[in-house]
Each structure stands twice: as structure tokens, then as C-alpha cells.
């Protein structure tokens, strides 16, 4: 485990996750996880609402990433989203960060 910094990849999703775009979000996340980067950041700065299907997609993505020895975290969490994540206890199995910079610093061990 040297000090070498593996690739970090950031995926920005910038709309609320509703019935209208759940499938689109699922496909985008599946593609994102296939990236060669070991560290994956889902930036949700623009997102104010996520439905239960969206939460399920994120949970599945976290598990899939782990199976591939990758880590997926979420950054840019705004108040309304933070509340939703808190209710479903997301922080118990995925790291959540206020900013993308915080997430990058986490991966770099700063």
C-alpha cells in the first residue's frame, strides 16, 4: 500500500432522481463503475431529491464497486439530500462528503 495515488474518477449527476430518469441513472452508474479508476466519486451537488429506486441504484453500485476492489463515495451533498441519506442510514455503508474536494482529500489520505 505505498503512497502511490491511484486514479480518481468523478461522475457528476446534476438532476433530481425521479421515476422519469431512474433507468438513465442506473445505466450511467453502471458505466461509471466500469471505469479503471480505483476511487470513484459521485458528485450530487445539483441534486435536491432522490427516490427510493435511486437510493437502491447507489447501494448496488457501492457493492459492485467493492467487488471490483474500488471505492465509491458521494460528494456535494446538499441539505435536502443529506436528510434523505440520514433517514436511510446511508452513512453506515458509504462515505458522504460535503464537497468534491473533501472526497478527493479523503482518497489522498489528507
Backbone as a chain_set.jsonl record, in Angstrom:
{"seq": "XXXXXXXXXXXXXXXXXXXXXXXXXXXXXXXXXXXXXXXXXXXXXXXXXXXXXXXXXXXXXXXXXXXXXXXXXXXXXXXXXXXXXXXXXXXXXXXXXXXXXXXXXXXXXX", "coords": {"N": [[0.835, -1.201, 0.0], [1.693, 1.505, -0.94], [2.568, 5.018, -1.216], [1.513, 5.724, -3.502], [-0.744, 7.346, -5.66], [-3.677, 6.278, -6.824], [-5.849, 6.36, -9.677], [-8.46, 8.738, -9.613], [-11.845, 9.032, -10.261], [-14.439, 11.144, -11.284], [-17.909, 11.489, -11.317], [-20.476, 13.475, -12.35], [-23.732, 13.972, -11.446], [-26.464, 15.78, -12.292], [-29.228, 16.255, -11.846], [-32.453, 15.911, -10.235], [-33.369, 12.696, -8.989], [-35.789, 10.814, -10.257], [-38.797, 8.986, -11.113], [-38.832, 9.415, -13.837], [-36.162, 9.445, -14.743], [-34.781, 7.326, -13.638], [-33.909, 4.92, -14.83], [-32.051, 5.858, -16.643], [-30.204, 6.909, -14.859], [-29.404, 4.53, -13.6], [-28.108, 3.181, -15.726], [-26.06, 5.013, -16.278], [-24.608, 4.947, -13.894], [-23.789, 2.266, -13.853], [-22.067, 2.231, -16.012], [-20.194, 4.099, -15.129], [-19.008, 2.782, -12.95], [-17.555, 0.865, -14.231], [-15.266, 2.109, -15.009], [-11.66, 2.404, -15.091], [-10.597, 3.565, -12.842], [-9.711, 3.418, -9.38], [-10.788, 4.762, -7.311], [-13.851, 6.227, -6.877], [-15.954, 8.973, -7.328], [-19.121, 10.15, -6.813], [-20.628, 12.958, -7.736], [-23.087, 14.932, -6.425], [-23.972, 17.525, -6.3], [-25.917, 19.174, -7.544], [-28.263, 17.91, -7.013], [-31.394, 17.654, -5.487], [-33.355, 15.943, -4.753], [-33.947, 12.449, -4.37], [-35.3, 9.4, -5.379], [-36.558, 6.255, -3.981], [-35.76, 4.19, -5.652], [-33.527, 5.275, -6.865], [-31.848, 5.458, -4.633], [-31.49, 2.758, -4.188], [-30.067, 2.066, -6.481], [-27.67, 3.433, -6.046], [-26.799, 2.085, -3.738], [-26.486, -0.545, -4.772], [-24.486, 0.028, -6.612], [-22.359, 0.716, -4.954], [-21.815, -1.771, -3.76], [-21.156, -3.305, -6.033], [-18.891, -1.924, -6.887], [-17.18, -2.437, -4.731], [-16.811, -5.197, -4.988], [-15.162, -5.16, -7.129], [-12.894, -4.206, -6.09], [-12.885, -1.444, -5.685], [-13.611, 1.886, -4.525], [-16.512, 3.655, -3.903], [-17.71, 6.853, -3.347], [-19.837, 9.547, -2.163], [-20.186, 12.914, -3.064], [-20.716, 16.468, -2.513], [-23.132, 16.826, -1.198], [-26.185, 18.241, -0.601], [-28.417, 19.987, 1.708], [-31.168, 18.91, 1.64], [-30.787, 16.441, 0.45], [-28.98, 15.317, 2.181], [-30.576, 14.926, 4.374], [-32.327, 12.925, 3.445], [-30.474, 10.845, 2.994], [-29.628, 10.492, 5.593], [-31.926, 9.529, 6.875], [-32.225, 7.024, 5.663], [-29.981, 5.871, 6.593], [-27.559, 5.912, 5.133], [-24.9, 6.624, 5.547], [-23.814, 4.6, 6.985], [-22.746, 2.694, 5.317], [-21.571, 3.91, 3.144], [-19.298, 6.459, 2.25], [-19.875, 9.888, 2.798], [-19.577, 13.152, 1.549], [-19.278, 16.704, 1.936], [-18.169, 18.288, -0.049], [-16.601, 17.942, -3.29], [-13.9, 18.25, -3.158], [-13.331, 17.546, -0.505], [-13.826, 14.809, -0.662], [-11.837, 13.989, -2.464], [-9.576, 14.632, -0.963], [-9.924, 12.802, 1.082], [-9.445, 10.369, -0.239], [-6.788, 10.766, -0.841], [-5.745, 10.648, 1.576], [-5.557, 12.878, 3.244]], "CA": [[0.0, 0.0, 0.0], [2.604, 2.649, -0.9], [1.94, 6.337, -1.221], [1.087, 5.985, -4.872], [-2.131, 7.777, -5.751], [-4.35, 5.701, -7.975], [-6.777, 7.253, -10.366], [-9.757, 9.112, -9.05], [-12.753, 9.43, -11.324], [-15.598, 11.858, -10.755], [-19.09, 11.49, -12.165], [-21.414, 14.489, -11.868], [-25.139, 13.793, -11.814], [-26.96, 17.103, -11.91], [-30.678, 16.465, -11.779], [-33.127, 15.082, -9.255], [-33.576, 11.335, -9.473], [-37.215, 10.517, -10.16], [-39.254, 7.905, -11.98], [-38.532, 9.76, -15.229], [-34.775, 9.226, -15.174], [-34.138, 6.274, -12.841], [-33.211, 3.97, -15.708], [-30.921, 6.617, -17.172], [-29.245, 6.97, -13.75], [-28.886, 3.17, -13.423], [-27.157, 2.919, -16.818], [-24.907, 5.909, -16.104], [-23.828, 4.444, -12.761], [-23.178, 1.001, -14.267], [-20.955, 2.608, -16.886], [-19.216, 4.793, -14.288], [-18.291, 1.805, -12.119], [-16.642, 0.09, -15.095], [-14.047, 2.88, -15.234], [-10.489, 1.779, -14.489], [-10.203, 4.224, -11.593], [-9.935, 2.663, -8.156], [-11.568, 5.629, -6.434], [-14.946, 6.807, -7.642], [-16.721, 9.996, -6.616], [-20.38, 10.561, -7.428], [-20.9, 14.326, -7.302], [-24.53, 15.173, -6.496], [-24.172, 18.917, -5.888], [-27.138, 19.77, -8.116], [-29.417, 17.054, -6.724], [-32.147, 18.011, -4.276], [-34.261, 14.843, -4.425], [-33.658, 11.132, -4.953], [-36.348, 8.46, -4.976], [-36.033, 5.022, -3.382], [-35.075, 3.421, -6.699], [-32.215, 5.906, -6.989], [-31.065, 5.032, -3.463], [-31.139, 1.363, -4.44], [-29.025, 2.056, -7.519], [-26.413, 3.829, -5.398], [-26.407, 0.979, -2.862], [-25.984, -1.607, -5.649], [-23.229, 0.494, -7.205], [-21.332, 0.619, -3.905], [-21.478, -3.187, -3.628], [-20.476, -3.721, -7.265], [-17.561, -1.312, -6.856], [-16.381, -3.166, -3.734], [-16.436, -6.494, -5.559], [-14.078, -4.895, -8.083], [-11.835, -3.561, -5.291], [-12.942, 0.007, -5.884], [-14.431, 2.533, -3.513], [-17.4, 4.695, -4.404], [-18.193, 7.775, -2.318], [-20.701, 10.597, -2.695], [-19.757, 14.265, -2.686], [-21.601, 17.57, -2.892], [-24.462, 16.566, -0.67], [-26.889, 19.411, -0.086], [-29.246, 19.726, 2.893], [-32.313, 18.015, 1.451], [-30.252, 15.114, 0.154], [-28.359, 14.849, 3.409], [-31.68, 14.46, 5.205], [-32.77, 11.636, 2.891], [-29.419, 9.864, 3.263], [-29.611, 10.261, 7.034], [-33.097, 8.7, 7.185], [-31.974, 5.641, 5.231], [-28.71, 5.461, 7.2], [-26.57, 5.68, 4.071], [-23.533, 6.824, 6.032], [-23.305, 3.382, 7.612], [-22.003, 1.858, 4.374], [-20.934, 4.693, 2.083], [-18.782, 7.73, 2.77], [-20.562, 11.048, 2.247], [-18.775, 14.361, 1.723], [-19.946, 17.963, 1.589], [-17.615, 18.792, -1.309], [-15.763, 17.037, -4.083], [-12.543, 18.424, -2.636], [-13.251, 16.719, 0.708], [-13.759, 13.41, -1.095], [-10.504, 13.789, -3.038], [-8.646, 14.63, 0.168], [-10.122, 11.526, 1.786], [-8.743, 9.333, -1.006], [-5.361, 11.031, -0.771], [-5.334, 10.487, 2.965], [-5.191, 14.179, 3.845]], "C": [[0.87, 1.252, 0.0], [1.871, 3.977, -0.86], [1.441, 6.699, -2.615], [-0.409, 6.327, -4.913], [-2.751, 7.207, -7.015], [-5.309, 6.729, -8.575], [-8.04, 7.513, -9.573], [-10.621, 9.542, -10.221], [-13.992, 10.053, -10.698], [-16.72, 11.815, -11.785], [-20.088, 12.482, -11.569], [-22.814, 14.164, -12.385], [-25.837, 15.06, -11.364], [-28.457, 17.316, -12.028], [-31.276, 15.534, -10.728], [-33.369, 13.7, -9.847], [-35.014, 10.938, -9.173], [-37.537, 9.356, -11.086], [-38.846, 8.143, -13.431], [-37.119, 9.405, -15.669], [-34.041, 8.138, -14.387], [-33.327, 5.331, -13.716], [-31.951, 4.595, -16.299], [-29.796, 6.659, -16.11], [-28.594, 5.594, -13.541], [-27.804, 2.862, -14.473], [-25.887, 3.748, -16.654], [-24.008, 5.405, -14.987], [-23.108, 3.141, -13.131], [-21.941, 1.27, -15.123], [-19.826, 3.24, -16.071], [-18.365, 3.796, -13.49], [-17.314, 0.971, -12.946], [-15.345, 0.833, -15.384], [-12.864, 2.222, -14.547], [-10.091, 2.385, -13.149], [-10.577, 3.379, -10.381], [-10.85, 3.432, -7.204], [-12.602, 6.378, -7.256], [-15.73, 7.796, -6.791], [-17.962, 10.336, -7.434], [-20.701, 11.945, -6.874], [-22.385, 14.622, -7.528], [-24.887, 16.588, -6.057], [-25.493, 19.518, -6.335], [-28.412, 19.022, -7.73], [-30.09, 17.448, -5.414], [-33.054, 16.864, -3.823], [-33.798, 13.555, -5.095], [-34.74, 10.175, -4.465], [-35.721, 7.159, -4.462], [-35.31, 4.161, -4.413], [-33.655, 3.961, -6.895], [-31.3, 5.503, -5.849], [-30.595, 3.588, -3.65], [-30.019, 1.237, -5.458], [-27.672, 2.426, -6.907], [-25.906, 2.696, -4.514], [-25.821, -0.173, -3.676], [-24.623, -1.243, -6.229], [-22.079, 0.396, -6.215], [-20.861, -0.827, -3.791], [-20.706, -3.689, -4.85], [-19.05, -3.184, -7.28], [-16.655, -2.082, -5.893], [-15.916, -4.51, -4.264], [-15.273, -6.342, -6.524], [-12.907, -4.181, -7.414], [-11.726, -2.062, -5.565], [-13.749, 0.588, -4.733], [-15.211, 3.672, -4.139], [-17.866, 5.551, -3.225], [-19.082, 8.821, -2.983], [-20.241, 11.944, -2.173], [-20.814, 15.278, -3.101], [-23.011, 17.415, -2.372], [-25.063, 17.817, -0.041], [-27.856, 18.991, 1.018], [-30.368, 18.716, 2.696], [-31.861, 16.583, 1.204], [-29.644, 14.493, 1.407], [-29.427, 14.268, 4.345], [-32.163, 13.082, 4.746], [-31.75, 10.553, 3.227], [-29.359, 9.503, 4.748], [-30.741, 9.304, 7.424], [-32.837, 7.243, 6.815], [-30.62, 5.107, 5.718], [-27.627, 5.11, 6.171], [-25.142, 5.743, 4.587], [-22.961, 5.565, 6.68], [-22.548, 2.5, 6.621], [-21.394, 2.604, 3.185], [-20.469, 6.013, 2.678], [-19.444, 8.886, 2.026], [-19.749, 12.296, 2.557], [-19.529, 15.587, 1.259], [-19.464, 18.478, 0.237], [-16.789, 17.724, -2.01], [-14.325, 17.074, -3.557], [-12.324, 17.57, -1.381], [-13.084, 15.25, 0.338], [-12.375, 13.087, -1.66], [-9.46, 13.737, -1.932], [-8.735, 13.334, 0.959], [-9.334, 10.425, 1.075], [-7.229, 9.524, -0.929], [-4.84, 10.984, 0.657], [-4.929, 11.781, 3.638], [-6.195, 14.582, 4.913]], "O": [[0.756, 2.028, 0.949], [0.692, 4.041, -0.511], [1.008, 7.823, -2.87], [-1.225, 5.666, -4.271], [-2.4, 7.597, -8.129], [-5.526, 7.811, -8.03], [-8.605, 6.615, -8.948], [-10.188, 10.321, -11.071], [-14.524, 9.55, -9.708], [-16.506, 12.071, -12.97], [-20.495, 12.342, -10.415], [-23.049, 14.091, -13.591], [-25.811, 15.389, -10.178], [-28.91, 18.432, -12.281], [-30.69, 14.51, -10.377], [-33.552, 13.554, -11.055], [-35.407, 10.751, -8.022], [-36.657, 8.815, -11.756], [-38.553, 7.199, -14.165], [-36.894, 9.097, -16.84], [-32.816, 8.038, -14.462], [-32.193, 4.985, -13.385], [-30.919, 3.937, -16.435], [-28.619, 6.474, -16.418], [-27.384, 5.501, -13.331], [-26.732, 2.352, -14.147], [-24.779, 3.252, -16.862], [-22.784, 5.432, -15.113], [-21.95, 2.943, -12.763], [-20.908, 0.618, -14.972], [-18.65, 2.952, -16.295], [-17.15, 3.957, -13.377], [-16.349, 0.431, -12.405], [-14.417, 0.253, -15.947], [-13.035, 1.551, -13.53], [-9.327, 1.778, -12.399], [-11.614, 2.716, -10.359], [-11.581, 2.846, -6.406], [-12.267, 7.075, -8.214], [-16.12, 7.486, -5.665], [-17.87, 10.753, -8.588], [-21.009, 12.092, -5.691], [-22.879, 14.573, -8.654], [-25.965, 16.826, -5.512], [-26.118, 20.28, -5.597], [-29.513, 19.448, -8.078], [-29.442, 17.56, -4.373], [-33.47, 16.81, -2.666], [-33.322, 13.564, -6.23], [-35.058, 10.144, -3.277], [-34.502, 6.989, -4.504], [-34.346, 3.473, -4.076], [-32.707, 3.196, -7.068], [-30.117, 5.236, -6.059], [-29.462, 3.24, -3.319], [-29.128, 0.4, -5.314], [-26.654, 1.805, -7.215], [-24.717, 2.379, -4.534], [-24.778, -0.718, -3.316], [-23.728, -2.082, -6.327], [-20.961, 0.037, -6.583], [-19.66, -1.089, -3.733], [-19.719, -4.411, -4.712], [-18.114, -3.898, -7.639], [-15.495, -2.348, -6.208], [-14.78, -4.922, -4.029], [-14.491, -7.273, -6.719], [-12.039, -3.622, -8.085], [-10.635, -1.5, -5.662], [-14.481, -0.129, -4.051], [-14.652, 4.538, -4.812], [-18.357, 5.026, -2.225], [-19.082, 8.966, -4.206], [-19.943, 12.097, -0.989], [-21.686, 14.993, -3.923], [-23.973, 17.821, -3.024], [-24.527, 18.374, 0.917], [-28.087, 17.802, 1.239], [-30.512, 17.778, 3.48], [-32.476, 15.633, 1.688], [-29.782, 13.294, 1.654], [-29.207, 13.258, 5.014], [-32.38, 12.188, 5.564], [-32.115, 9.473, 3.69], [-29.077, 8.361, 5.112], [-30.535, 8.38, 8.211], [-33.188, 6.335, 7.568], [-30.177, 4.034, 5.308], [-26.885, 4.141, 6.33], [-24.274, 5.005, 4.121], [-21.753, 5.476, 6.901], [-21.778, 1.637, 7.042], [-20.771, 1.99, 2.318], [-21.157, 6.611, 3.505], [-19.56, 8.874, 0.8], [-19.288, 12.482, 3.683], [-20.317, 15.529, 0.315], [-20.244, 19.036, -0.534], [-16.345, 16.748, -1.405], [-13.635, 16.055, -3.521], [-11.273, 16.952, -1.214], [-12.294, 14.533, 0.952], [-11.811, 12.033, -1.367], [-8.563, 12.895, -1.96], [-7.725, 12.83, 1.449], [-8.636, 9.641, 1.719], [-6.476, 8.55, -0.951], [-3.665, 11.242, 0.919], [-4.056, 11.786, 4.506], [-6.054, 15.64, 5.525]]}, "num_chains": 1, "name": "protein.A"}
